[in-house]
Amino acid sequence: MKITFCCAETKSEPWLAGLQSVLPTAQITVWQPGAPLADHAVVWTPPQQFFDEQPQLKGVFNIGAGVDALLKLRLPPQAVLVRLDDAGMSVQMAEYVCHAVIRHFREFDAYEAAMRAGQWSYRKPRRRADFAVGVMGLGVLGERVARALQMFEFPVNGWSRSAKSIDGVRSFCGAEQFNDFLAATQVLVNLLPLTPETRDIMNRETLSQLQPGGYVINVARGAHLVDEDLIALIDSGHLSGATLDVFRTEPLPSDHPFWQHPQITLTPHTSARTLREESIAQIAGKILALEQGYCVAGIVDPVRGY
């Protein structure tokens, strides 16, 4: 069995060593133009040339959860595109979102500013019942986030394309229930896959339907959010702020207005990083399963986009 590794801006040696340790009989190499044909590929943002030169691939394994960049390319028609199910990312995502929600709810940003100014002051406690958190996207990551938020006794809403049932989560589904979901939500958390249908989904019209003083947390893709609409709604007072981990252009350009906005908290696409050992174990297990003719989890439907 031959495996080719084509992951841009990723140090290949640890990945190759890890894959070789769990697949000792496989031939594993880093792809270069003109490389021999392989059976499976481990990829991250590969060029179109890679797939043009590897038309026989049976499995393409993405080392991240998002596959929107891959779906823009022409993949071999018989190749199965497989994304990571979790690989240690869901607990990181739950940590990040819970931190952002609690920081906003407890007004820790205001406390930090006061302490830096030498002011010893208290703020009136808020009611959790007034801070319903709405999670858009209830896949592996979204469900983990929703369950984690319940531990802090926030009311949790969930919206997904198809109906989902999670104990303690008020579920909404489909376009017909989207507006009701927004109207019931004070803090909006985006964990949707990026598809043509979800691009720009957080815009002036949709964000205006959040409860007054609403807050936005985007940990999915930058293209879900219309930047200027978010800023306008914060400046108007309808939204109280945002925590953003993903952006349309990364790194975020130095002249982007997000940098200087006092009510927007930024992090550099770090909410859930790929954990190499967990990812290698998952990818190796799925390669072996495909080789033996078994079905695997995480197969991407090109029509749905995830």
PDB file of C-alpha atoms in Angstrom:
ATOM      1  CA  MET A   1       0.000   0.000   0.000  1.00  0.00           C
ATOM      2  CA  LYS A   2       1.318   3.430  -0.982  1.00  0.00           C
ATOM      3  CA  ILE A   3       0.415   6.643   0.831  1.00  0.00           C
ATOM      4  CA  THR A   4       1.367  10.148  -0.268  1.00  0.00           C
ATOM      5  CA  PHE A   5       1.518  13.145   2.076  1.00  0.00           C
ATOM      6  CA  CYS A   6       0.678  16.572   0.668  1.00  0.00           C
ATOM      7  CA  CYS A   7       0.084  19.090   3.436  1.00  0.00           C
ATOM      8  CA  ALA A   8       0.992  22.718   2.808  1.00  0.00           C
ATOM      9  CA  GLU A   9       2.787  24.587   5.602  1.00  0.00           C
ATOM     10  CA  THR A  10       3.006  21.401   7.680  1.00  0.00           C
ATOM     11  CA  LYS A  11       6.243  19.845   8.885  1.00  0.00           C
ATOM     12  CA  SER A  12       6.141  16.438   7.240  1.00  0.00           C
ATOM     13  CA  GLU A  13       8.690  14.443   9.262  1.00  0.00           C
ATOM     14  CA  PRO A  14       6.599  13.886  12.417  1.00  0.00           C
ATOM     15  CA  TRP A  15       3.555  12.934  10.356  1.00  0.00           C
ATOM     16  CA  LEU A  16       5.486  10.468   8.222  1.00  0.00           C
ATOM     17  CA  ALA A  17       7.151   8.912  11.264  1.00  0.00           C
ATOM     18  CA  GLY A  18       3.829   8.593  13.056  1.00  0.00           C
ATOM     19  CA  LEU A  19       2.023   7.093  10.080  1.00  0.00           C
ATOM     20  CA  GLN A  20       4.880   4.667   9.456  1.00  0.00           C
ATOM     21  CA  SER A  21       4.803   3.488  13.072  1.00  0.00           C
ATOM     22  CA  VAL A  22       1.138   2.462  12.826  1.00  0.00           C
ATOM     23  CA  LEU A  23       1.286   1.334   9.181  1.00  0.00           C
ATOM     24  CA  PRO A  24       4.699  -0.373   9.122  1.00  0.00           C
ATOM     25  CA  THR A  25       4.228  -2.158   5.792  1.00  0.00           C
ATOM     26  CA  ALA A  26       3.029   0.917   3.887  1.00  0.00           C
ATOM     27  CA  GLN A  27       5.210   3.023   1.588  1.00  0.00           C
ATOM     28  CA  ILE A  28       4.726   6.603   2.798  1.00  0.00           C
ATOM     29  CA  THR A  29       6.305   9.532   0.992  1.00  0.00           C
ATOM     30  CA  VAL A  30       5.975  13.292   0.672  1.00  0.00           C
ATOM     31  CA  TRP A  31       4.397  14.257  -2.627  1.00  0.00           C
ATOM     32  CA  GLN A  32       6.439  16.118  -5.201  1.00  0.00           C
ATOM     33  CA  PRO A  33       5.363  16.926  -8.774  1.00  0.00           C
ATOM     34  CA  GLY A  34       5.859  13.827 -10.883  1.00  0.00           C
ATOM     35  CA  ALA A  35       5.795  11.478  -7.868  1.00  0.00           C
ATOM     36  CA  PRO A  36       4.708   7.823  -8.310  1.00  0.00           C
ATOM     37  CA  LEU A  37       1.039   6.955  -8.014  1.00  0.00           C
ATOM     38  CA  ALA A  38      -0.332   6.230  -4.541  1.00  0.00           C
ATOM     39  CA  ASP A  39      -3.358   4.425  -3.132  1.00  0.00           C
ATOM     40  CA  HIS A  40      -4.284   6.978  -0.475  1.00  0.00           C
ATOM     41  CA  ALA A  41      -3.427  10.588   0.294  1.00  0.00           C
ATOM     42  CA  VAL A  42      -3.127  12.591   3.500  1.00  0.00           C
ATOM     43  CA  VAL A  43      -3.665  16.233   2.612  1.00  0.00           C
ATOM     44  CA  TRP A  44      -4.122  19.824   3.707  1.00  0.00           C
ATOM     45  CA  THR A  45      -4.716  22.532   1.082  1.00  0.00           C
ATOM     46  CA  PRO A  46      -3.127  20.560  -1.785  1.00  0.00           C
ATOM     47  CA  PRO A  47      -2.865  22.130  -5.252  1.00  0.00           C
ATOM     48  CA  GLN A  48      -5.021  20.990  -8.169  1.00  0.00           C
ATOM     49  CA  GLN A  49      -1.853  19.584  -9.749  1.00  0.00           C
ATOM     50  CA  PHE A  50      -1.707  17.024  -6.954  1.00  0.00           C
ATOM     51  CA  PHE A  51      -5.042  15.481  -7.913  1.00  0.00           C
ATOM     52  CA  ASP A  52      -4.337  15.804 -11.634  1.00  0.00           C
ATOM     53  CA  GLU A  53      -1.234  13.649 -11.132  1.00  0.00           C
ATOM     54  CA  GLN A  54      -2.915  11.184  -8.742  1.00  0.00           C
ATOM     55  CA  PRO A  55      -6.100  10.165 -10.599  1.00  0.00           C
ATOM     56  CA  GLN A  56      -6.185   6.661  -9.108  1.00  0.00           C
ATOM     57  CA  LEU A  57      -6.521   7.632  -5.429  1.00  0.00           C
ATOM     58  CA  LYS A  58      -8.990   5.577  -3.412  1.00  0.00           C
ATOM     59  CA  GLY A  59      -8.995   7.657  -0.229  1.00  0.00           C
ATOM     60  CA  VAL A  60      -8.194  11.303   0.469  1.00  0.00           C
ATOM     61  CA  PHE A  61      -7.804  12.088   4.173  1.00  0.00           C
ATOM     62  CA  ASN A  62      -7.941  15.718   5.275  1.00  0.00           C
ATOM     63  CA  ILE A  63      -5.979  16.536   8.444  1.00  0.00           C
ATOM     64  CA  GLY A  64      -8.503  19.186   9.493  1.00  0.00           C
ATOM     65  CA  ALA A  65     -12.245  19.239  10.065  1.00  0.00           C
ATOM     66  CA  GLY A  66     -13.048  21.755   7.306  1.00  0.00           C
ATOM     67  CA  VAL A  67     -13.142  20.496   3.713  1.00  0.00           C
ATOM     68  CA  ASP A  68     -14.473  23.563   1.873  1.00  0.00           C
ATOM     69  CA  ALA A  69     -11.099  24.282   0.224  1.00  0.00           C
ATOM     70  CA  LEU A  70     -10.856  20.697  -1.068  1.00  0.00           C
ATOM     71  CA  LEU A  71     -14.341  20.765  -2.534  1.00  0.00           C
ATOM     72  CA  LYS A  72     -13.303  23.630  -4.792  1.00  0.00           C
ATOM     73  CA  LEU A  73     -10.840  21.261  -6.535  1.00  0.00           C
ATOM     74  CA  ARG A  74     -11.452  18.450  -9.032  1.00  0.00           C
ATOM     75  CA  LEU A  75     -10.916  15.212  -7.144  1.00  0.00           C
ATOM     76  CA  PRO A  76     -10.719  11.778  -8.783  1.00  0.00           C
ATOM     77  CA  PRO A  77     -14.328  10.598  -9.192  1.00  0.00           C
ATOM     78  CA  GLN A  78     -13.760   7.309  -7.389  1.00  0.00           C
ATOM     79  CA  ALA A  79     -11.839   8.841  -4.458  1.00  0.00           C
ATOM     80  CA  VAL A  80     -13.541   8.959  -1.063  1.00  0.00           C
ATOM     81  CA  LEU A  81     -12.926  12.256   0.753  1.00  0.00           C
ATOM     82  CA  VAL A  82     -12.700  11.711   4.509  1.00  0.00           C
ATOM     83  CA  ARG A  83     -12.526  14.385   7.208  1.00  0.00           C
ATOM     84  CA  LEU A  84     -11.441  14.019  10.813  1.00  0.00           C
ATOM     85  CA  ASP A  85     -14.322  13.241  13.160  1.00  0.00           C
ATOM     86  CA  ASP A  86     -12.731  14.756  16.230  1.00  0.00           C
ATOM     87  CA  ALA A  87      -9.073  13.865  16.855  1.00  0.00           C
ATOM     88  CA  GLY A  88      -8.975  15.956  20.018  1.00  0.00           C
ATOM     89  CA  MET A  89     -10.573  19.022  18.454  1.00  0.00           C
ATOM     90  CA  SER A  90     -14.016  18.878  20.075  1.00  0.00           C
ATOM     91  CA  VAL A  91     -12.755  19.359  23.629  1.00  0.00           C
ATOM     92  CA  GLN A  92     -10.616  22.286  22.471  1.00  0.00           C
ATOM     93  CA  MET A  93     -13.599  23.826  20.732  1.00  0.00           C
ATOM     94  CA  ALA A  94     -15.754  23.370  23.826  1.00  0.00           C
ATOM     95  CA  GLU A  95     -13.064  25.048  25.944  1.00  0.00           C
ATOM     96  CA  TYR A  96     -12.802  27.978  23.569  1.00  0.00           C
ATOM     97  CA  VAL A  97     -16.531  28.611  23.206  1.00  0.00           C
ATOM     98  CA  CYS A  98     -17.273  28.212  26.905  1.00  0.00           C
ATOM     99  CA  HIS A  99     -14.445  30.631  27.709  1.00  0.00           C
ATOM    100  CA  ALA A 100     -15.789  33.184  25.223  1.00  0.00           C
ATOM    101  CA  VAL A 101     -19.371  32.844  26.469  1.00  0.00           C
ATOM    102  CA  ILE A 102     -18.389  33.088  30.133  1.00  0.00           C
ATOM    103  CA  ARG A 103     -16.005  35.997  29.520  1.00  0.00           C
ATOM    104  CA  HIS A 104     -18.853  37.903  27.891  1.00  0.00           C
ATOM    105  CA  PHE A 105     -21.534  36.838  30.376  1.00  0.00           C
ATOM    106  CA  ARG A 106     -19.432  37.672  33.446  1.00  0.00           C
ATOM    107  CA  GLU A 107     -18.144  40.883  31.815  1.00  0.00           C
ATOM    108  CA  PHE A 108     -14.537  39.959  32.499  1.00  0.00           C
ATOM    109  CA  ASP A 109     -13.413  42.297  29.726  1.00  0.00           C
ATOM    110  CA  ALA A 110     -14.881  45.219  31.675  1.00  0.00           C
ATOM    111  CA  TYR A 111     -13.248  44.003  34.896  1.00  0.00           C
ATOM    112  CA  GLU A 112      -9.897  43.720  33.117  1.00  0.00           C
ATOM    113  CA  ALA A 113     -10.201  47.276  31.810  1.00  0.00           C
ATOM    114  CA  ALA A 114     -11.161  48.580  35.249  1.00  0.00           C
ATOM    115  CA  MET A 115      -8.256  46.866  36.970  1.00  0.00           C
ATOM    116  CA  ARG A 116      -5.804  48.175  34.398  1.00  0.00           C
ATOM    117  CA  ALA A 117      -7.177  51.662  35.146  1.00  0.00           C
ATOM    118  CA  GLY A 118      -6.709  51.121  38.873  1.00  0.00           C
ATOM    119  CA  GLN A 119     -10.439  50.928  39.580  1.00  0.00           C
ATOM    120  CA  TRP A 120     -11.887  48.526  42.162  1.00  0.00           C
ATOM    121  CA  SER A 121     -15.513  48.144  41.104  1.00  0.00           C
ATOM    122  CA  TYR A 122     -18.287  45.582  40.847  1.00  0.00           C
ATOM    123  CA  ARG A 123     -20.887  44.961  38.191  1.00  0.00           C
ATOM    124  CA  LYS A 124     -24.413  43.735  38.738  1.00  0.00           C
ATOM    125  CA  PRO A 125     -24.656  39.950  38.206  1.00  0.00           C
ATOM    126  CA  ARG A 126     -26.558  38.875  35.105  1.00  0.00           C
ATOM    127  CA  ARG A 127     -29.221  36.170  34.903  1.00  0.00           C
ATOM    128  CA  ARG A 128     -28.223  33.051  32.978  1.00  0.00           C
ATOM    129  CA  ALA A 129     -31.828  32.662  31.905  1.00  0.00           C
ATOM    130  CA  ASP A 130     -31.398  35.859  29.873  1.00  0.00           C
ATOM    131  CA  PHE A 131     -28.374  34.512  27.994  1.00  0.00           C
ATOM    132  CA  ALA A 132     -29.642  31.761  25.734  1.00  0.00           C
ATOM    133  CA  VAL A 133     -26.747  30.466  23.625  1.00  0.00           C
ATOM    134  CA  GLY A 134     -27.570  29.356  20.098  1.00  0.00           C
ATOM    135  CA  VAL A 135     -25.217  26.886  18.422  1.00  0.00           C
ATOM    136  CA  MET A 136     -25.400  26.824  14.614  1.00  0.00           C
ATOM    137  CA  GLY A 137     -24.205  23.432  13.415  1.00  0.00           C
ATOM    138  CA  LEU A 138     -24.705  20.309  15.539  1.00  0.00           C
ATOM    139  CA  GLY A 139     -22.091  17.961  14.127  1.00  0.00           C
ATOM    140  CA  VAL A 140     -19.401  16.344  16.284  1.00  0.00           C
ATOM    141  CA  LEU A 141     -17.950  19.702  17.350  1.00  0.00           C
ATOM    142  CA  GLY A 142     -21.268  21.512  17.695  1.00  0.00           C
ATOM    143  CA  GLU A 143     -22.825  18.808  19.853  1.00  0.00           C
ATOM    144  CA  ARG A 144     -19.800  18.768  22.149  1.00  0.00           C
ATOM    145  CA  VAL A 145     -20.004  22.555  22.510  1.00  0.00           C
ATOM    146  CA  ALA A 146     -23.745  22.446  23.241  1.00  0.00           C
ATOM    147  CA  ARG A 147     -23.279  19.808  25.928  1.00  0.00           C
ATOM    148  CA  ALA A 148     -20.409  21.747  27.516  1.00  0.00           C
ATOM    149  CA  LEU A 149     -22.481  24.934  27.700  1.00  0.00           C
ATOM    150  CA  GLN A 150     -25.202  23.025  29.534  1.00  0.00           C
ATOM    151  CA  MET A 151     -22.740  22.315  32.334  1.00  0.00           C
ATOM    152  CA  PHE A 152     -22.752  26.043  33.106  1.00  0.00           C
ATOM    153  CA  GLU A 153     -26.573  26.093  33.098  1.00  0.00           C
ATOM    154  CA  PHE A 154     -27.005  28.386  30.124  1.00  0.00           C
ATOM    155  CA  PRO A 155     -30.169  27.812  28.087  1.00  0.00           C
ATOM    156  CA  VAL A 156     -28.901  26.220  24.871  1.00  0.00           C
ATOM    157  CA  ASN A 157     -30.546  26.322  21.445  1.00  0.00           C
ATOM    158  CA  GLY A 158     -29.300  24.380  18.452  1.00  0.00           C
ATOM    159  CA  TRP A 159     -29.882  24.834  14.741  1.00  0.00           C
ATOM    160  CA  SER A 160     -28.959  22.366  12.029  1.00  0.00           C
ATOM    161  CA  ARG A 161     -29.941  21.497   8.482  1.00  0.00           C
ATOM    162  CA  SER A 162     -31.709  18.320   9.586  1.00  0.00           C
ATOM    163  CA  ALA A 163     -33.423  17.569  12.881  1.00  0.00           C
ATOM    164  CA  LYS A 164     -31.152  16.681  15.807  1.00  0.00           C
ATOM    165  CA  SER A 165     -32.134  15.557  19.283  1.00  0.00           C
ATOM    166  CA  ILE A 166     -29.782  16.438  22.155  1.00  0.00           C
ATOM    167  CA  ASP A 167     -31.030  16.175  25.727  1.00  0.00           C
ATOM    168  CA  GLY A 168     -31.518  19.614  27.231  1.00  0.00           C
ATOM    169  CA  VAL A 169     -31.014  21.474  23.933  1.00  0.00           C
ATOM    170  CA  ARG A 170     -33.914  23.257  22.281  1.00  0.00           C
ATOM    171  CA  SER A 171     -33.547  22.161  18.676  1.00  0.00           C
ATOM    172  CA  PHE A 172     -34.449  24.044  15.508  1.00  0.00           C
ATOM    173  CA  CYS A 173     -33.871  22.766  11.985  1.00  0.00           C
ATOM    174  CA  GLY A 174     -34.157  23.836   8.393  1.00  0.00           C
ATOM    175  CA  ALA A 175     -34.772  27.197   6.776  1.00  0.00           C
ATOM    176  CA  GLU A 176     -38.327  27.336   8.106  1.00  0.00           C
ATOM    177  CA  GLN A 177     -37.106  27.437  11.733  1.00  0.00           C
ATOM    178  CA  PHE A 178     -33.986  29.563  11.275  1.00  0.00           C
ATOM    179  CA  ASN A 179     -35.601  32.889  12.142  1.00  0.00           C
ATOM    180  CA  ASP A 180     -37.197  31.424  15.262  1.00  0.00           C
ATOM    181  CA  PHE A 181     -33.781  30.119  16.316  1.00  0.00           C
ATOM    182  CA  LEU A 182     -32.202  33.548  15.904  1.00  0.00           C
ATOM    183  CA  ALA A 183     -35.011  35.291  17.796  1.00  0.00           C
ATOM    184  CA  ALA A 184     -34.549  32.891  20.724  1.00  0.00           C
ATOM    185  CA  THR A 185     -30.784  33.489  20.894  1.00  0.00           C
ATOM    186  CA  GLN A 186     -28.707  36.021  22.823  1.00  0.00           C
ATOM    187  CA  VAL A 187     -25.245  34.586  22.115  1.00  0.00           C
ATOM    188  CA  LEU A 188     -24.743  33.089  18.653  1.00  0.00           C
ATOM    189  CA  VAL A 189     -22.032  30.460  18.148  1.00  0.00           C
ATOM    190  CA  ASN A 190     -21.217  29.474  14.562  1.00  0.00           C
ATOM    191  CA  LEU A 191     -19.954  25.938  13.927  1.00  0.00           C
ATOM    192  CA  LEU A 192     -21.452  25.388  10.484  1.00  0.00           C
ATOM    193  CA  PRO A 193     -19.562  23.868   7.557  1.00  0.00           C
ATOM    194  CA  LEU A 194     -18.893  26.355   4.780  1.00  0.00           C
ATOM    195  CA  THR A 195     -21.115  25.618   1.781  1.00  0.00           C
ATOM    196  CA  PRO A 196     -22.726  27.818  -0.881  1.00  0.00           C
ATOM    197  CA  GLU A 197     -25.849  27.875   1.298  1.00  0.00           C
ATOM    198  CA  THR A 198     -24.030  28.958   4.479  1.00  0.00           C
ATOM    199  CA  ARG A 199     -21.636  31.507   2.961  1.00  0.00           C
ATOM    200  CA  ASP A 200     -22.455  35.000   4.336  1.00  0.00           C
ATOM    201  CA  ILE A 201     -25.128  33.477   6.588  1.00  0.00           C
ATOM    202  CA  MET A 202     -24.238  35.937   9.358  1.00  0.00           C
ATOM    203  CA  ASN A 203     -25.231  39.217   7.744  1.00  0.00           C
ATOM    204  CA  ARG A 204     -27.170  42.341   8.650  1.00  0.00           C
ATOM    205  CA  GLU A 205     -30.541  40.665   8.110  1.00  0.00           C
ATOM    206  CA  THR A 206     -29.857  37.539  10.159  1.00  0.00           C
ATOM    207  CA  LEU A 207     -27.800  39.132  12.941  1.00  0.00           C
ATOM    208  CA  SER A 208     -30.467  41.819  13.378  1.00  0.00           C
ATOM    209  CA  GLN A 209     -32.836  39.055  14.481  1.00  0.00           C
ATOM    210  CA  LEU A 210     -30.731  38.164  17.508  1.00  0.00           C
ATOM    211  CA  GLN A 211     -32.015  39.479  20.802  1.00  0.00           C
ATOM    212  CA  PRO A 212     -30.950  43.079  21.584  1.00  0.00           C
ATOM    213  CA  GLY A 213     -27.446  43.154  23.001  1.00  0.00           C
ATOM    214  CA  GLY A 214     -26.641  39.903  21.213  1.00  0.00           C
ATOM    215  CA  TYR A 215     -23.112  38.562  20.961  1.00  0.00           C
ATOM    216  CA  VAL A 216     -21.430  36.629  18.123  1.00  0.00           C
ATOM    217  CA  ILE A 217     -18.784  33.890  18.377  1.00  0.00           C
ATOM    218  CA  ASN A 218     -17.419  32.613  15.056  1.00  0.00           C
ATOM    219  CA  VAL A 219     -15.178  29.542  15.169  1.00  0.00           C
ATOM    220  CA  ALA A 220     -16.125  27.994  11.802  1.00  0.00           C
ATOM    221  CA  ARG A 221     -15.060  29.948   8.693  1.00  0.00           C
ATOM    222  CA  GLY A 222     -14.504  33.627   8.040  1.00  0.00           C
ATOM    223  CA  ALA A 223     -16.684  33.553   4.924  1.00  0.00           C
ATOM    224  CA  HIS A 224     -19.739  32.822   7.062  1.00  0.00           C
ATOM    225  CA  LEU A 225     -19.634  36.394   8.360  1.00  0.00           C
ATOM    226  CA  VAL A 226     -20.161  39.673   6.514  1.00  0.00           C
ATOM    227  CA  ASP A 227     -17.570  41.765   8.329  1.00  0.00           C
ATOM    228  CA  GLU A 228     -19.003  45.219   7.686  1.00  0.00           C
ATOM    229  CA  ASP A 229     -22.496  44.098   8.761  1.00  0.00           C
ATOM    230  CA  LEU A 230     -21.168  42.874  12.102  1.00  0.00           C
ATOM    231  CA  ILE A 231     -19.352  46.146  12.752  1.00  0.00           C
ATOM    232  CA  ALA A 232     -22.408  48.210  11.810  1.00  0.00           C
ATOM    233  CA  LEU A 233     -24.652  46.273  14.184  1.00  0.00           C
ATOM    234  CA  ILE A 234     -22.161  46.582  17.050  1.00  0.00           C
ATOM    235  CA  ASP A 235     -21.746  50.307  16.451  1.00  0.00           C
ATOM    236  CA  SER A 236     -25.530  50.750  16.341  1.00  0.00           C
ATOM    237  CA  GLY A 237     -25.855  49.070  19.737  1.00  0.00           C
ATOM    238  CA  HIS A 238     -27.956  46.117  18.570  1.00  0.00           C
ATOM    239  CA  LEU A 239     -25.022  43.761  19.159  1.00  0.00           C
ATOM    240  CA  SER A 240     -22.751  44.094  22.175  1.00  0.00           C
ATOM    241  CA  GLY A 241     -19.658  42.554  20.592  1.00  0.00           C
ATOM    242  CA  ALA A 242     -18.033  39.463  19.145  1.00  0.00           C
ATOM    243  CA  THR A 243     -15.263  36.918  19.581  1.00  0.00           C
ATOM    244  CA  LEU A 244     -13.780  35.904  16.236  1.00  0.00           C
ATOM    245  CA  ASP A 245     -11.275  33.125  15.574  1.00  0.00           C
ATOM    246  CA  VAL A 246     -11.622  32.835  11.783  1.00  0.00           C
ATOM    247  CA  PHE A 247     -11.474  35.413   9.008  1.00  0.00           C
ATOM    248  CA  ARG A 248     -12.020  35.812   5.276  1.00  0.00           C
ATOM    249  CA  THR A 249      -8.314  36.488   4.798  1.00  0.00           C
ATOM    250  CA  GLU A 250      -5.792  34.842   7.100  1.00  0.00           C
ATOM    251  CA  PRO A 251      -3.617  36.190   8.579  1.00  0.00           C
ATOM    252  CA  LEU A 252      -6.020  39.067   9.167  1.00  0.00           C
ATOM    253  CA  PRO A 253      -4.705  42.113   7.224  1.00  0.00           C
ATOM    254  CA  SER A 254      -3.111  44.749   9.447  1.00  0.00           C
ATOM    255  CA  ASP A 255      -5.494  47.449   8.216  1.00  0.00           C
ATOM    256  CA  HIS A 256      -8.673  45.472   8.912  1.00  0.00           C
ATOM    257  CA  PRO A 257     -11.064  47.373  11.239  1.00  0.00           C
ATOM    258  CA  PHE A 258     -11.488  44.325  13.481  1.00  0.00           C
ATOM    259  CA  TRP A 259      -8.030  44.964  14.957  1.00  0.00           C
ATOM    260  CA  GLN A 260      -8.976  48.309  16.470  1.00  0.00           C
ATOM    261  CA  HIS A 261     -12.585  47.663  17.448  1.00  0.00           C
ATOM    262  CA  PRO A 262     -12.904  47.747  21.258  1.00  0.00           C
ATOM    263  CA  GLN A 263     -15.840  45.321  21.363  1.00  0.00           C
ATOM    264  CA  ILE A 264     -14.308  42.606  19.189  1.00  0.00           C
ATOM    265  CA  THR A 265     -11.971  39.975  20.607  1.00  0.00           C
ATOM    266  CA  LEU A 266      -9.662  38.253  18.108  1.00  0.00           C
ATOM    267  CA  THR A 267      -7.654  35.019  18.148  1.00  0.00           C
ATOM    268  CA  PRO A 268      -5.522  33.636  15.265  1.00  0.00           C
ATOM    269  CA  HIS A 269      -7.567  30.595  14.122  1.00  0.00           C
ATOM    270  CA  THR A 270      -6.600  28.644  17.186  1.00  0.00           C
ATOM    271  CA  SER A 271      -9.931  27.534  18.690  1.00  0.00           C
ATOM    272  CA  ALA A 272      -9.300  23.859  17.827  1.00  0.00           C
ATOM    273  CA  ARG A 273      -5.931  22.763  16.473  1.00  0.00           C
ATOM    274  CA  THR A 274      -5.247  19.408  14.854  1.00  0.00           C
ATOM    275  CA  LEU A 275      -3.593  17.061  17.374  1.00  0.00           C
ATOM    276  CA  ARG A 276      -1.113  14.994  15.407  1.00  0.00           C
ATOM    277  CA  GLU A 277      -1.064  11.726  17.367  1.00  0.00           C
ATOM    278  CA  GLU A 278      -4.856  11.478  17.573  1.00  0.00           C
ATOM    279  CA  SER A 279      -5.195  12.383  13.887  1.00  0.00           C
ATOM    280  CA  ILE A 280      -2.627   9.819  12.780  1.00  0.00           C
ATOM    281  CA  ALA A 281      -4.357   7.055  14.724  1.00  0.00           C
ATOM    282  CA  GLN A 282      -7.727   7.974  13.226  1.00  0.00           C
ATOM    283  CA  ILE A 283      -6.432   8.284   9.651  1.00  0.00           C
ATOM    284  CA  ALA A 284      -4.499   5.007   9.841  1.00  0.00           C
ATOM    285  CA  GLY A 285      -7.530   3.183  11.193  1.00  0.00           C
ATOM    286  CA  LYS A 286      -9.716   4.490   8.395  1.00  0.00           C
ATOM    287  CA  ILE A 287      -7.177   3.617   5.698  1.00  0.00           C
ATOM    288  CA  LEU A 288      -7.032   0.035   6.970  1.00  0.00           C
ATOM    289  CA  ALA A 289     -10.818  -0.149   7.124  1.00  0.00           C
ATOM    290  CA  LEU A 290     -11.178   1.076   3.528  1.00  0.00           C
ATOM    291  CA  GLU A 291      -8.553  -1.394   2.367  1.00  0.00           C
ATOM    292  CA  GLN A 292     -10.618  -4.177   3.926  1.00  0.00           C
ATOM    293  CA  GLY A 293     -13.840  -2.934   2.341  1.00  0.00           C
ATOM    294  CA  TYR A 294     -15.452  -1.522   5.461  1.00  0.00           C
ATOM    295  CA  CYS A 295     -17.366   1.750   5.746  1.00  0.00           C
ATOM    296  CA  VAL A 296     -15.764   4.575   7.713  1.00  0.00           C
ATOM    297  CA  ALA A 297     -17.095   7.630   9.507  1.00  0.00           C
ATOM    298  CA  GLY A 298     -16.422  11.112   8.234  1.00  0.00           C
ATOM    299  CA  ILE A 299     -16.989  10.534   4.499  1.00  0.00           C
ATOM    300  CA  VAL A 300     -17.836  13.870   2.888  1.00  0.00           C
ATOM    301  CA  ASP A 301     -20.915  14.226   0.707  1.00  0.00           C
ATOM    302  CA  PRO A 302     -19.820  16.561  -2.132  1.00  0.00           C
ATOM    303  CA  VAL A 303     -23.428  17.643  -2.711  1.00  0.00           C
ATOM    304  CA  ARG A 304     -24.003  18.761   0.873  1.00  0.00           C
ATOM    305  CA  GLY A 305     -20.443  20.058   1.236  1.00  0.00           C
ATOM    306  CA  TYR A 306     -19.627  18.233   4.487  1.00  0.00           C
TER     307      TYR A 306
END
